[in-house]
Coordinates of C-alpha atoms in Angstrom, one line a residue:
X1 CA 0.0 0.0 0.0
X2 CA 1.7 3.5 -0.8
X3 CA 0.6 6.7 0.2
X4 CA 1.7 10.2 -1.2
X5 CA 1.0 12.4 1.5
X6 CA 2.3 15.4 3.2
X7 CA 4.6 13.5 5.6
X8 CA 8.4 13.5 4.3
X9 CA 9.2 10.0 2.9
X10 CA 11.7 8.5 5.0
X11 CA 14.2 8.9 2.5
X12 CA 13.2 12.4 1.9
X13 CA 13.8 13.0 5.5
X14 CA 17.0 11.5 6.4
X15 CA 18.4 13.4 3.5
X16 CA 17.6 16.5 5.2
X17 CA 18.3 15.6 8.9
X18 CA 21.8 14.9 7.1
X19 CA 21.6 18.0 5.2
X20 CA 22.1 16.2 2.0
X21 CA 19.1 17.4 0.2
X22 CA 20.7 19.1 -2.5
X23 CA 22.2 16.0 -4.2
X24 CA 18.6 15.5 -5.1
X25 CA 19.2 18.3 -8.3
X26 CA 20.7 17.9 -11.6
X27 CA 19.4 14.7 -12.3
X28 CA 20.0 14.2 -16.2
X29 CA 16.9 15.5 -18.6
X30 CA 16.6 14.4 -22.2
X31 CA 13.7 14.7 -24.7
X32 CA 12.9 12.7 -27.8
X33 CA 10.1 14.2 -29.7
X34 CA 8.0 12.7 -32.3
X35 CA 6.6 14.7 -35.3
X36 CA 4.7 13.8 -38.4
X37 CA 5.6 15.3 -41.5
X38 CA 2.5 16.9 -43.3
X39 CA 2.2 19.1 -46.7
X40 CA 1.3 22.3 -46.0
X41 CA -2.3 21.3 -47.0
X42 CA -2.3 18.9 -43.9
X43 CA -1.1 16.2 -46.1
X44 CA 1.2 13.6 -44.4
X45 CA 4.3 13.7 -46.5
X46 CA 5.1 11.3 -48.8
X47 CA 9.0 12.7 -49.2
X48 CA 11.9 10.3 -48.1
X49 CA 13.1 11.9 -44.6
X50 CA 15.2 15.0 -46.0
X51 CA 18.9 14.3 -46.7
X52 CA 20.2 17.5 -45.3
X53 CA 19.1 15.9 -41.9
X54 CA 21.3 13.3 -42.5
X55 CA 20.9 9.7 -42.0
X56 CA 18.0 8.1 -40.0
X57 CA 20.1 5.3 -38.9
X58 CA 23.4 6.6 -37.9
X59 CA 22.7 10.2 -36.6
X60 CA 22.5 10.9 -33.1
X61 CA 19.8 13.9 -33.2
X62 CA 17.2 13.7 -35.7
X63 CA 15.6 10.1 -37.0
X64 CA 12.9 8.8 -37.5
X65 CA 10.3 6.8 -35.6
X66 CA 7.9 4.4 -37.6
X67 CA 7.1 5.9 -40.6
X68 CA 9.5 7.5 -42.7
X69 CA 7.5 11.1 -42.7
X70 CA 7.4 10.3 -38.2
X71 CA 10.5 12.4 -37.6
X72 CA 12.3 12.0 -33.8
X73 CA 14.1 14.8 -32.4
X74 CA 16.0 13.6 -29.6
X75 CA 18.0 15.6 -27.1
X76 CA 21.5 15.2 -24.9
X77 CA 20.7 14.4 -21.7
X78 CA 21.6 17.7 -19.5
X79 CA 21.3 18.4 -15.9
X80 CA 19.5 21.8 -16.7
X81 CA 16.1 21.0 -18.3
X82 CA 16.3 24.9 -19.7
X83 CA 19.5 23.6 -21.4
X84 CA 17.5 20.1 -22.9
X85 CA 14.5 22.4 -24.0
X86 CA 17.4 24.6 -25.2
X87 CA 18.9 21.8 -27.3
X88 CA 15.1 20.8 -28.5
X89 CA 14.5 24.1 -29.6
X90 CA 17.8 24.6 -32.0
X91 CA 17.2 21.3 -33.4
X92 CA 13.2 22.5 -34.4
X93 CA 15.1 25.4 -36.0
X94 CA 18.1 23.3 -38.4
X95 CA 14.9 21.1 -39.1
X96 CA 12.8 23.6 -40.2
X97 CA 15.3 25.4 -42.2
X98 CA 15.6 22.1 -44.5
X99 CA 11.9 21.0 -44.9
X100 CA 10.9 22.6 -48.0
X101 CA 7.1 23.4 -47.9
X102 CA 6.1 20.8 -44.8
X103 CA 5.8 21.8 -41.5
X104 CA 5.3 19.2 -38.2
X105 CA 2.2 18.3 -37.1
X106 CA 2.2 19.8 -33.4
X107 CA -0.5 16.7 -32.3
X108 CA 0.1 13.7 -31.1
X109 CA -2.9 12.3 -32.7
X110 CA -2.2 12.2 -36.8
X111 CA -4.5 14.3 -39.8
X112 CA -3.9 14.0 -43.0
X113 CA -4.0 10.1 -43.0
X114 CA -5.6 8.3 -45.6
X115 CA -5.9 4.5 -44.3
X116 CA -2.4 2.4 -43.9
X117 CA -1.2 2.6 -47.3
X118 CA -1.0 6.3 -47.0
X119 CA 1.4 5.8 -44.2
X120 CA 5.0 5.5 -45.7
X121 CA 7.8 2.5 -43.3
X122 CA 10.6 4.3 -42.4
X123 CA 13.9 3.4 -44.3
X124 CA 17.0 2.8 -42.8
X125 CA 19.4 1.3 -45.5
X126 CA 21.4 -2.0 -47.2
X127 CA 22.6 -3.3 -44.0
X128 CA 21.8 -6.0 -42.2
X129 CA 20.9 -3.8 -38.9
X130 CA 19.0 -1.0 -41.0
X131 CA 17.4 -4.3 -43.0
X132 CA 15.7 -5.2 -39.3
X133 CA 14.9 -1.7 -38.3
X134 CA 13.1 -1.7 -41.5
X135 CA 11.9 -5.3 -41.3
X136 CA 10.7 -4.9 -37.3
X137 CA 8.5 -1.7 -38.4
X138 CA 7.0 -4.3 -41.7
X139 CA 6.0 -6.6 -39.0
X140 CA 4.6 -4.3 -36.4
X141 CA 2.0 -2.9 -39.9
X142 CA 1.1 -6.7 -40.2
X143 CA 0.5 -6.7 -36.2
X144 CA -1.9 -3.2 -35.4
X145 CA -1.3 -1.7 -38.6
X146 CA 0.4 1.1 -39.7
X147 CA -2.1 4.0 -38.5
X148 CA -1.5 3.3 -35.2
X149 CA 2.2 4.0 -35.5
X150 CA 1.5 7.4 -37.0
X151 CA 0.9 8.7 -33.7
X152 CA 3.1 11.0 -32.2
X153 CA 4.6 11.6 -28.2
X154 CA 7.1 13.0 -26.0
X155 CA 9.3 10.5 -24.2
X156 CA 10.9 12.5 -21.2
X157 CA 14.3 10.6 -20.3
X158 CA 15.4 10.8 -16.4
X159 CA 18.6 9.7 -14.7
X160 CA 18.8 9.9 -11.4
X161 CA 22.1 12.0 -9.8
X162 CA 24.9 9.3 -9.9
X163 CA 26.3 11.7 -6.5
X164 CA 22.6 10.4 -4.5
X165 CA 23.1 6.9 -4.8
X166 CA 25.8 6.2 -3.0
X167 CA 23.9 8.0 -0.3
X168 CA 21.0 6.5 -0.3
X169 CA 22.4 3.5 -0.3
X170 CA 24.5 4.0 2.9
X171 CA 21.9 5.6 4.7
X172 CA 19.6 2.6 4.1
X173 CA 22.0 0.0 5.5
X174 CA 21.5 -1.9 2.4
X175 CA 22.9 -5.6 2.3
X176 CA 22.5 -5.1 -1.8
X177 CA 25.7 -4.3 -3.8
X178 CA 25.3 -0.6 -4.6
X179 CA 24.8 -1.4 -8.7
X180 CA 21.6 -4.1 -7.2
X181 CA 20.3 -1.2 -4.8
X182 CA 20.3 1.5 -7.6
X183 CA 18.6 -1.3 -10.2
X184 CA 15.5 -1.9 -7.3
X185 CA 15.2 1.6 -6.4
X186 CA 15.0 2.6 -10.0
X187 CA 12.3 -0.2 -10.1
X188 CA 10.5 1.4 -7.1
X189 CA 10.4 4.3 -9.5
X190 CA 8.9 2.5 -11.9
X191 CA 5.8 0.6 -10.0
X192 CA 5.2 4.0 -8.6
X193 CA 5.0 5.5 -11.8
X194 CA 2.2 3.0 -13.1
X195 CA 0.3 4.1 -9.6
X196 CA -0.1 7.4 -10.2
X197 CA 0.8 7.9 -13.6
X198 CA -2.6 8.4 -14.8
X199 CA -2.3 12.3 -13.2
X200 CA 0.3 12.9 -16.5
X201 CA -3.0 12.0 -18.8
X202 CA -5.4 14.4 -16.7
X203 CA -3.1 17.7 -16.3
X204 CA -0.9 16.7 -19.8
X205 CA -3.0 15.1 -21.9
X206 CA -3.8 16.9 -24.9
X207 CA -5.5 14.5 -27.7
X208 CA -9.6 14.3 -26.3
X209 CA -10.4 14.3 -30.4
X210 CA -9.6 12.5 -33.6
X211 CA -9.9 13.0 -37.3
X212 CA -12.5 10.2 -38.4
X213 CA -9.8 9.3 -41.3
X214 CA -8.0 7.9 -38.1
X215 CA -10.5 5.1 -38.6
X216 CA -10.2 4.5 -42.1
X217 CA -8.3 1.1 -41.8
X218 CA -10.5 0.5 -38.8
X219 CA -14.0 1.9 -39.0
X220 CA -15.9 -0.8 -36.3
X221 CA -14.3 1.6 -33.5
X222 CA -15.6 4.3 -34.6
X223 CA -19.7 3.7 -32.9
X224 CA -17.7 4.1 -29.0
X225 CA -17.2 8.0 -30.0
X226 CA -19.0 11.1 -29.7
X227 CA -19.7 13.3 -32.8
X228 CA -18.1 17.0 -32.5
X229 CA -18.6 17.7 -35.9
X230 CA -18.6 16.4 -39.5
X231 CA -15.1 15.1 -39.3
X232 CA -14.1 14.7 -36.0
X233 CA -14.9 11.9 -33.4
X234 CA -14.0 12.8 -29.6
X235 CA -15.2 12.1 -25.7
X236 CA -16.4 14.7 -23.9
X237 CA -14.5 14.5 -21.1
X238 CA -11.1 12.7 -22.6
X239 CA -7.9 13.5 -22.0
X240 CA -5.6 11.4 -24.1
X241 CA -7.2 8.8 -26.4
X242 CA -3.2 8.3 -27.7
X243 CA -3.0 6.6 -24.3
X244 CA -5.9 5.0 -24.7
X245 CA -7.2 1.4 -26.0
X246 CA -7.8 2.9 -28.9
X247 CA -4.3 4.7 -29.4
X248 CA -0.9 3.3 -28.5
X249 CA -2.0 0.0 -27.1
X250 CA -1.9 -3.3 -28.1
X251 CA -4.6 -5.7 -26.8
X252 CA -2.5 -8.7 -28.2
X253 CA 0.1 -7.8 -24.9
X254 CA -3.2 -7.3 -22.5
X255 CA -2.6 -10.5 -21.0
X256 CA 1.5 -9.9 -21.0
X257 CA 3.2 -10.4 -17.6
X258 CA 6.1 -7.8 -17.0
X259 CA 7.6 -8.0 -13.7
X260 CA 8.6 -4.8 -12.8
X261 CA 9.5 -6.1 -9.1
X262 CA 13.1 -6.8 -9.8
X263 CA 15.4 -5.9 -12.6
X264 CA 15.9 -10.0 -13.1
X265 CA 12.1 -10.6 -13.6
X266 CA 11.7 -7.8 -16.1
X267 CA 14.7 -9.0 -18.0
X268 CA 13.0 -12.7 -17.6
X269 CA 9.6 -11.8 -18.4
X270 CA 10.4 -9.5 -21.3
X271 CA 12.6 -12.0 -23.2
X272 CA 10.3 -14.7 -22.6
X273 CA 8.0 -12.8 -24.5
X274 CA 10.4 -12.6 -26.9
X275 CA 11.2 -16.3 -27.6
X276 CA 7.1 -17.6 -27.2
X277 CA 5.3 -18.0 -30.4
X278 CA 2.4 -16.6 -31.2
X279 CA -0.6 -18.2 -33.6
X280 CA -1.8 -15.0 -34.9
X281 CA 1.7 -14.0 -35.8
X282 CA 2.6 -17.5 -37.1
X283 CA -0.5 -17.2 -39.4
X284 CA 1.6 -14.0 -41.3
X285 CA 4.9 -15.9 -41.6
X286 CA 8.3 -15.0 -41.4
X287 CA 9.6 -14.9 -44.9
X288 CA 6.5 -15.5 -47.5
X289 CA 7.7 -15.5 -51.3
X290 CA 11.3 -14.5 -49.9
X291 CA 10.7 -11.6 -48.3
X292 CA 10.8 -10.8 -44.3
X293 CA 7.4 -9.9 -43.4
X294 CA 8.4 -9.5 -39.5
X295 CA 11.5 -10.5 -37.7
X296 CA 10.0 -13.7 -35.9
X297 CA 6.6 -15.2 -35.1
X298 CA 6.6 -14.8 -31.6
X299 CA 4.5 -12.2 -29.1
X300 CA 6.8 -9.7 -29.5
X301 CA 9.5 -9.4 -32.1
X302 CA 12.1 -7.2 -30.1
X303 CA 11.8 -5.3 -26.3
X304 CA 10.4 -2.1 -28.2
X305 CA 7.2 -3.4 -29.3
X306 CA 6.5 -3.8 -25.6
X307 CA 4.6 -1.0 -25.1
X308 CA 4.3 0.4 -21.4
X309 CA 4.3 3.9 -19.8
X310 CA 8.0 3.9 -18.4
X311 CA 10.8 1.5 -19.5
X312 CA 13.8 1.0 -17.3
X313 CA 17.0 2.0 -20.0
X314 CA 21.0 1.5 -20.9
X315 CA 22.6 2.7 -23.6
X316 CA 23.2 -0.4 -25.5
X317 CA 26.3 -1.2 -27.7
X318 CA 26.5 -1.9 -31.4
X319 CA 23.9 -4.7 -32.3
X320 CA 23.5 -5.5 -28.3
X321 CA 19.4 -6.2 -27.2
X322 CA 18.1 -4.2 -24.5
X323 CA 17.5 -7.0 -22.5
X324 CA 21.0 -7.7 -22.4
X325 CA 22.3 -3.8 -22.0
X326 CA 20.0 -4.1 -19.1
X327 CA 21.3 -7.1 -17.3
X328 CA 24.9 -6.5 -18.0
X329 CA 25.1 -3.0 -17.0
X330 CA 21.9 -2.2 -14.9
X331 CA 19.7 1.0 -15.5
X332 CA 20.9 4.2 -16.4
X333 CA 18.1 5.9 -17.0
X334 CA 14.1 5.8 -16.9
X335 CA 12.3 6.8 -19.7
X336 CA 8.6 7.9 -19.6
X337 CA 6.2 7.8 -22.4
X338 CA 3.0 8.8 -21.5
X339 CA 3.3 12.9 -22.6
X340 CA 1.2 13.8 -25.5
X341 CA 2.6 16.7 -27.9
X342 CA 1.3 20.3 -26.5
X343 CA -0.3 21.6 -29.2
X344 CA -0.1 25.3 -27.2
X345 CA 3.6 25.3 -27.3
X346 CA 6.2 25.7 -30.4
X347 CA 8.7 22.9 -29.0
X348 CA 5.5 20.4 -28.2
X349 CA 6.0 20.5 -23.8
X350 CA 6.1 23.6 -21.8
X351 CA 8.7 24.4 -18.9
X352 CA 6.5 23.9 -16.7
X353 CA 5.7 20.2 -17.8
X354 CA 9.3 19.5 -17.7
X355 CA 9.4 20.8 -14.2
X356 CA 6.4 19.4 -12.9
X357 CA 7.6 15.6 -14.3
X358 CA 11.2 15.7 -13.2
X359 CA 9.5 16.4 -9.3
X360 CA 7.3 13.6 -9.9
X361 CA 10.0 11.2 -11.0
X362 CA 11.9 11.7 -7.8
X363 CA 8.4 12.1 -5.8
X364 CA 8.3 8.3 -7.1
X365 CA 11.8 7.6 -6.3
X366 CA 11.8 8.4 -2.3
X367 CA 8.2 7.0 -1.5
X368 CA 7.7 3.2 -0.3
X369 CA 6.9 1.1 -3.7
X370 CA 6.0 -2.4 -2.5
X371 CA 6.0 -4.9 -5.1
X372 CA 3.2 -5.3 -7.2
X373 CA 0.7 -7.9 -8.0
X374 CA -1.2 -9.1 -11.0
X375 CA -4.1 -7.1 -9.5
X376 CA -2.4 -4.1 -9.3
X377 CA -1.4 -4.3 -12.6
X378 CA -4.5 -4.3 -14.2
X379 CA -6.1 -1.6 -11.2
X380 CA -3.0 1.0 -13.1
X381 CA -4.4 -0.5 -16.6
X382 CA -8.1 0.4 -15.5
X383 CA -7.5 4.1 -14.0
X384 CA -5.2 4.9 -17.0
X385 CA -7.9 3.8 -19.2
X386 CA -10.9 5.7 -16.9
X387 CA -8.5 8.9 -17.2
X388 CA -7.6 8.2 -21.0
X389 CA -11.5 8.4 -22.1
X390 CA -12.7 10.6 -19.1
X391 CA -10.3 12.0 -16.9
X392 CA -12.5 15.5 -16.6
X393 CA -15.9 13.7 -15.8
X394 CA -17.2 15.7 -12.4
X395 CA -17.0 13.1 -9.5
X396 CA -14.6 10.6 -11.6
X397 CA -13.8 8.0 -9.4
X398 CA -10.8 5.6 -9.7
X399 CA -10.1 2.1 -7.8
X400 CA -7.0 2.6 -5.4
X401 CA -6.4 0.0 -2.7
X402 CA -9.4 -2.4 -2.9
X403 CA -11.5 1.1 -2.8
X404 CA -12.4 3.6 -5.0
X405 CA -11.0 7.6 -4.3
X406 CA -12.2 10.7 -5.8
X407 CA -9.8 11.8 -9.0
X408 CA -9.5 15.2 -7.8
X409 CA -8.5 13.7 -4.0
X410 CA -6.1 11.4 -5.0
X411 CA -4.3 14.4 -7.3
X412 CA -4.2 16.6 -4.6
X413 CA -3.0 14.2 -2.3
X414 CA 0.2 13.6 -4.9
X415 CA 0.8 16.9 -5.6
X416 CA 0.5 18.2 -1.6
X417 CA 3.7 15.1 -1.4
X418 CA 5.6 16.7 -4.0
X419 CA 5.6 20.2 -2.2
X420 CA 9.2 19.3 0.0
X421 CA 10.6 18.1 -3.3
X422 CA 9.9 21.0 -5.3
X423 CA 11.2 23.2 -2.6
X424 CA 14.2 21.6 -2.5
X425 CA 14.8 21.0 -6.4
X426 CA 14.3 25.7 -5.8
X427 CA 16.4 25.9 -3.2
X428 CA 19.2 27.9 -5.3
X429 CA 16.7 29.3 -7.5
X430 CA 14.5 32.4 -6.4
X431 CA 12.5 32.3 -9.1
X432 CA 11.2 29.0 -7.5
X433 CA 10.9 27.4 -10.9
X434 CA 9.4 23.9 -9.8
X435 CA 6.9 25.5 -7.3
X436 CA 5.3 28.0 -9.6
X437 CA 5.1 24.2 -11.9
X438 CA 3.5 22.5 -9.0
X439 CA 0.8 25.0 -8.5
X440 CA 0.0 25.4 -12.1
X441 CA -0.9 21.5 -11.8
X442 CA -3.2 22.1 -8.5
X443 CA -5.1 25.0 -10.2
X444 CA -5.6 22.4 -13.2
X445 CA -7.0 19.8 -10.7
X446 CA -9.3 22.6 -9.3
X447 CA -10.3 23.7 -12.7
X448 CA -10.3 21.1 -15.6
X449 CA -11.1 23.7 -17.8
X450 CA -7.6 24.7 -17.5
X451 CA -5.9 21.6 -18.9
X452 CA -4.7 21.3 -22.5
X453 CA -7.7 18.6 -23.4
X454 CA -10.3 20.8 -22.4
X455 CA -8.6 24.2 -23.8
X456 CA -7.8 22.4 -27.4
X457 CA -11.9 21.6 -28.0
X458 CA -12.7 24.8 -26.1
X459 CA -10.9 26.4 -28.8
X460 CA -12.3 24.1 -31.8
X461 CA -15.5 25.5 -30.8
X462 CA -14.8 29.1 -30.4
X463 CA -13.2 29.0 -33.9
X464 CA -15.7 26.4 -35.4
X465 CA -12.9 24.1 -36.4
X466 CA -12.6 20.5 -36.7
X467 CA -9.3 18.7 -35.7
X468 CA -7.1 18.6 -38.6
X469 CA -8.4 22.2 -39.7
X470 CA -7.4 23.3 -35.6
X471 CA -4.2 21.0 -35.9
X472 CA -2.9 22.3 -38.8
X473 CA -3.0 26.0 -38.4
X474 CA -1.7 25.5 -35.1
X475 CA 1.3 23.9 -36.5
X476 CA 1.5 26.4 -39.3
X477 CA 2.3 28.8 -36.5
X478 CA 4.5 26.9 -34.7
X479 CA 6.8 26.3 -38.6
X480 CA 6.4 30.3 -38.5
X481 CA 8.1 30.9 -35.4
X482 CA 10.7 28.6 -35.9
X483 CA 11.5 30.2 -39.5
X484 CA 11.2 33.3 -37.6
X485 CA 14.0 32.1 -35.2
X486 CA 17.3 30.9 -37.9
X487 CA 20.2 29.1 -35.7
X488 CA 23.2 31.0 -35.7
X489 CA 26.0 30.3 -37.8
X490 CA 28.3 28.4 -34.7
X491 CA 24.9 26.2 -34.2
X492 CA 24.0 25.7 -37.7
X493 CA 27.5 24.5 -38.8
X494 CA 27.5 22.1 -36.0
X495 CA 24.6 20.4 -37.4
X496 CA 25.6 20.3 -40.7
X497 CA 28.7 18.4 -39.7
X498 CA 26.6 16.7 -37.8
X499 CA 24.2 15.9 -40.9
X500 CA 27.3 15.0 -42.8
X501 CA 28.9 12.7 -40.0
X502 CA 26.0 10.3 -39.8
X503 CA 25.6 9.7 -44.1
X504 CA 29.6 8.9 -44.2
X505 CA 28.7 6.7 -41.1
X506 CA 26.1 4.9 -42.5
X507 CA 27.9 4.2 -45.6
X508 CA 30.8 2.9 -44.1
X509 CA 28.7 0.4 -42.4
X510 CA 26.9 -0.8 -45.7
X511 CA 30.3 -0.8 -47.1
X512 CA 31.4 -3.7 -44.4
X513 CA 31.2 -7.0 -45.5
X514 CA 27.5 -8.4 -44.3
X515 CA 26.6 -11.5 -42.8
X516 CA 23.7 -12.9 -44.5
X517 CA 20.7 -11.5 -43.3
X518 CA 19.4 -14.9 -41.4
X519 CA 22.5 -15.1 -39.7
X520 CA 22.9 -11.9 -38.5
X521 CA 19.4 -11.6 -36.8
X522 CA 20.1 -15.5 -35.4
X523 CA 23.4 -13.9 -33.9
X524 CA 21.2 -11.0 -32.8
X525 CA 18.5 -13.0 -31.0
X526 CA 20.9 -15.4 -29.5
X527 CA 22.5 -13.0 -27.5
X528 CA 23.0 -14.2 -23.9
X529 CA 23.9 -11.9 -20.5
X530 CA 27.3 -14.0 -19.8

């Protein structure tokens, strides 16, 4: 049973008996954005990803996701997050001075979308490991289908401050070896994080409505929605249907089960996964007619088609699975996924977002996270879901210990815990940066009106627009300010060498003499921790 309340976690409050507080800044902060591509007449582009990017596979800063018009725009971590949204926003600006008539779609949830064949598979090359990038995304089409994987996020990345560890750890008495003790508490994180991280739907979520040519290579889910107007589908009272059942989910993993009690059983369970067969998936085939039309037959073809809120990270080497990074080295990072793309803000995620979630991480990190059980897990499911399709309902009501619990009481009752965080994280900052954050969320939970779901069809109806007609000259204006805004020359340079760096990169790989393709993903998948 955990608690967010008012009461200083123990951790929280040996740290400051100790004075030791402070190490609890300058956590590391990256950002990878997702963006679809679209015409300027709301169009997704059918263009190959622009050369003077550089490559997809090989560069560090700009890829792409799914498709090849689904650009990602990731980030250096930094222990600043005005220096990550810094970063984020010079990288919008070399982008945008290189697209050519297309601007970015600033929602998460895609227009312009024309059924699955109008969604183009990203390309990542001759090579055997841009071959399976490209292969994985041909199987995930043949799993959910490609509209699904048009949809667009932020994934905030989180390390915690290597300098706290040790200190925890000591503090704690723990029998663990300091690399176990910083994989469980990382864990803690984590369960935490699936607890309460239905609040980042209600005060983030920003997608309550859909373009009806969403449903195009799906219609039958269209009669569980709400008319707004000729072309758009919605729920009154959603927050983020890209978190939803109907957005980036698959009900083929519903009856997955991830440990996320120990790094061990998530390693386990998630390569088990891996390695079972599934009929469905056997049904398609692996090679038909002598192409790949996925990487294997089983429930999931690689670790990133597991799709969950948070993952536990390490940066992998060359060709190394996740699974493997993670057992080798432990976690380095955390990485959340449940922010949808602000459409009120040029870069996609506000300050104050950033903020707000980096307290929350740590909020997760010092309070007690007992293990979890297979009930839990589907009680997070459930009041993700309730939050997903109805998060602003008046008198919502969400199942927390065998009980139910007011929305509103639950969300004041996390965000009154993460007051002595915030304070701290402001300490050397008068401005109070993370405060003023925090009680922009509690006026949110006192007035839904104020959230970014209820101010985007607030503003549909004021201006008598549908989605895509809102979406895209919202956008427009966001490719205007960024064209408004060129990089210096220092900047700009940088990322042309940059551009330049990754295509002799990824042609020096194809140049390398290549195992055949079977082998090398039978080398891949074979992998062991030893």
């Amino acid at each position: 049973m955990t608690h967010f309340t008012n009461t200083l976690s123990p951790r929280l409050a040996q740290l400051h008996a100790n004075g030791l507080e402070n190490l609890l800044c300058g956590g590391l902060k990256g950002i990878e954005k997702e963006s679809l591509r679209i015409a300027r007449n709301g169009i997704i582009a059918h263009t190959p990803h622009p050369y003077a990017l550089g490559s997809a596979l090989t560069h560090p800063h700009i890829t792409t996701d799914y498709s090849e018009a689904l650009i990602e725009l990731i980030t250096p971590p930094f222990a600043d997050i005005q220096d990550t949204l810094a970063y984020l926003q010079s990288v919008h600006q070399f982008v945008y001075a290189h697209l050519d008539q297309e601007i970015l779609l600033g929602t998460s949830m895609p227009c312009g979308i024309s059924g699955d064949a109008s969604i183009p598979i990203a390309e990542y090359g001759t090579s055997n490991v841009g071959r399976m990038k490209h292969i994985y995304r041909h199987g995930l089409w043949h799993r959910y289908g490609r509209t699904m994987q048009a949809i667009a996020g932020i994934h905030f990345n989180y390390s915690v401050p290597e300098a706290l560890w040790p200190v925890l750890h000591h503090q704690e008495n723990s029998p663990l070896s300091l690399a176990d003790f910083i994989a469980t508490a990382y864990f803690g994180l984590i369960r935490n994080f699936q607890r309460i991280g239905w609040l980042v739907l209600y005060l983030f979520g920003a997608s309550p409505a859909i373009c009806k040519s969403f449903f195009n290579s799906r219609p039958e889910l269209m009669a569980q929605f709400a008319q707004f107007d000729g072309h758009t589908l919605y729920h009154p009272y959603a927050t983020s249907l890209r978190m939803s059942d109907i957005g980036y989910k698959s009900k083929n993993q519903a009856n997955l089960k991830i440990d996320y009690n120990s790094l061990s059983g998530y390693v386990d369970s998630l390569s088990q996964a891996i390695n079972t067969p599934y009929p469905d998936y056997e049904a398609i085939g692996t090679v038909v007619d002598g192409e790949y039309q996925q990487l294997n037959t089983h429930i999931l073809q690689i670790e990133n088609e597991f799709y969950s809120t948070m993952r536990p990270k390490q940066i992998a080497q060359s060709c190394e699975k996740p699974t493997v990074a993670l057992k080798r080295r432990g976690v380095r990072y955390v990485e959340m996924r449940s922010l949808d793309l602000d459409i009120f803000q040029p870069l996609g995620i506000a300050t104050d977002t950033a903020h707000f979630v980096e307290a929350l991480l740590l909020t997760c990190l010092l309070t007690d996270s007992p293990p979890m059980t297979e009930q839990d897990h589907q009680t997070n499911n459930a009041n993700q879901l309730a939050v997903a399709h109805a998060g602003r309902k008046p008198g919502l009501e969400l199942a927390r210990n065998g009980g139910s619990i007011l929305l509103t009481d639950w969300a004041q009752e996390i965000l009154t815990a993460m007051q002595p965080i915030c304070a701290t994280l402001d300490a050397n900052n008068p401005q109070g940066p993370y405060s003023k954050a925090l009680q922009t969320q509690q006026a949110k939970v006192a007035d839904p009106d104020l959230t970014a779901s209820a101010r985007l069809l607030a503003t549909m109806r004021e201006r008598s627009q549908a989605f895509a007609g809102f979406a895209i000259a919202k956008s427009a204006e966001h490719a205007q300010y960024f064209h408004d805004l060129p990089l210096d020359e220092t900047a700009n340079q940088a990322f042309l060498d940059l551009a330049a760096q990754s295509h002799s990169k990824q042609q020096a790989i194809e140049n390398q003499p290549q195992l055949p393709f079977d082998e090398f993903l039978h080398r891949y998948f074979t992998q062991t921790c030893s």
